[in-house]
């Protein structure tokens, strides 16, 4: 997405609260990654050391938000902008108990809005793959993101 005007937001339900983690805690990010990603077999960060987690999460280029529903974690997203202008939605997803409650579109809208609210942002983007919820790509497209590149990998 190259312009905020491309966003097709889905309103945040009154029952969902989203808070930025203004004090970075790499242990929280590790927990959120596992909470959201376990069902989808996210494993690329499972071998990271504390120092690796700390280096990313405590960087000025990284920000984290957590969504809450009825006092429990409903999901989260991380934004990463190492070049000062291109924001990647680095990780995004819902906790297993929050899936099917209609929170995906509003949470993604909040992630994209937060990326555009970061002064200097010129583009917002995200990777997705078969290790994400089957409706992830539909949600990205429904919010106004466009497919830039598709790849097919074959494993023997």
Coordinates of N, CA and C in Angstrom, one line a residue, residues 25-31 34 45-59:
X25 N 9.2 -5.3 25.7 CA 9.5 -6.5 26.5 C 9.7 -7.6 25.5
X26 N 10.9 -8.0 25.2 CA 11.1 -9.1 24.2 C 10.4 -10.4 24.6
X27 N 10.3 -10.6 26.0 CA 9.6 -11.9 26.4 C 8.2 -11.9 26.0
X28 N 7.5 -10.7 26.1 CA 6.1 -10.6 25.7 C 6.0 -10.9 24.2
X29 N 6.9 -10.3 23.4 CA 6.8 -10.6 21.9 C 7.0 -12.1 21.6
X30 N 7.9 -12.7 22.4 CA 8.2 -14.2 22.2 C 6.9 -14.9 22.5
X31 N 6.2 -14.6 23.6 CA 5.0 -15.2 24.0 C 3.9 -15.0 23.0
X34 N 4.3 -17.1 19.9 CA 4.0 -18.5 20.1 C 2.5 -18.6 20.3
X45 N 11.2 -18.4 14.4 CA 11.9 -17.7 15.5 C 12.1 -18.6 16.7
X46 N 11.7 -19.8 16.7 CA 11.7 -20.7 17.8 C 13.1 -20.9 18.4
X47 N 14.2 -20.8 17.6 CA 15.5 -21.0 18.0 C 16.3 -19.7 18.4
X48 N 15.5 -18.6 18.3 CA 16.2 -17.3 18.7 C 16.6 -17.3 20.1
X49 N 17.7 -16.6 20.4 CA 18.2 -16.4 21.7 C 17.6 -15.2 22.3
X50 N 17.7 -15.0 23.6 CA 17.2 -13.7 24.2 C 17.8 -12.5 23.6
X51 N 19.1 -12.6 23.3 CA 19.8 -11.4 22.6 C 19.2 -11.1 21.3
X52 N 18.8 -12.1 20.5 CA 18.2 -11.9 19.2 C 16.9 -11.2 19.3
X53 N 16.1 -11.7 20.2 CA 14.7 -11.1 20.5 C 14.9 -9.7 21.0
X54 N 15.8 -9.5 21.9 CA 16.0 -8.1 22.4 C 16.5 -7.2 21.3
X55 N 17.4 -7.6 20.5 CA 17.9 -6.7 19.4 C 16.8 -6.2 18.5
X56 N 15.8 -7.1 18.2 CA 14.7 -6.6 17.3 C 13.7 -5.8 18.1
X57 N 13.2 -6.4 19.2 CA 12.1 -5.8 19.9 C 12.5 -4.4 20.5
X58 N 13.7 -4.3 21.0 CA 14.1 -3.0 21.6 C 14.7 -2.0 20.6
X59 N 14.6 -2.3 19.3 CA 15.1 -1.4 18.3 C 14.1 -0.2 18.1

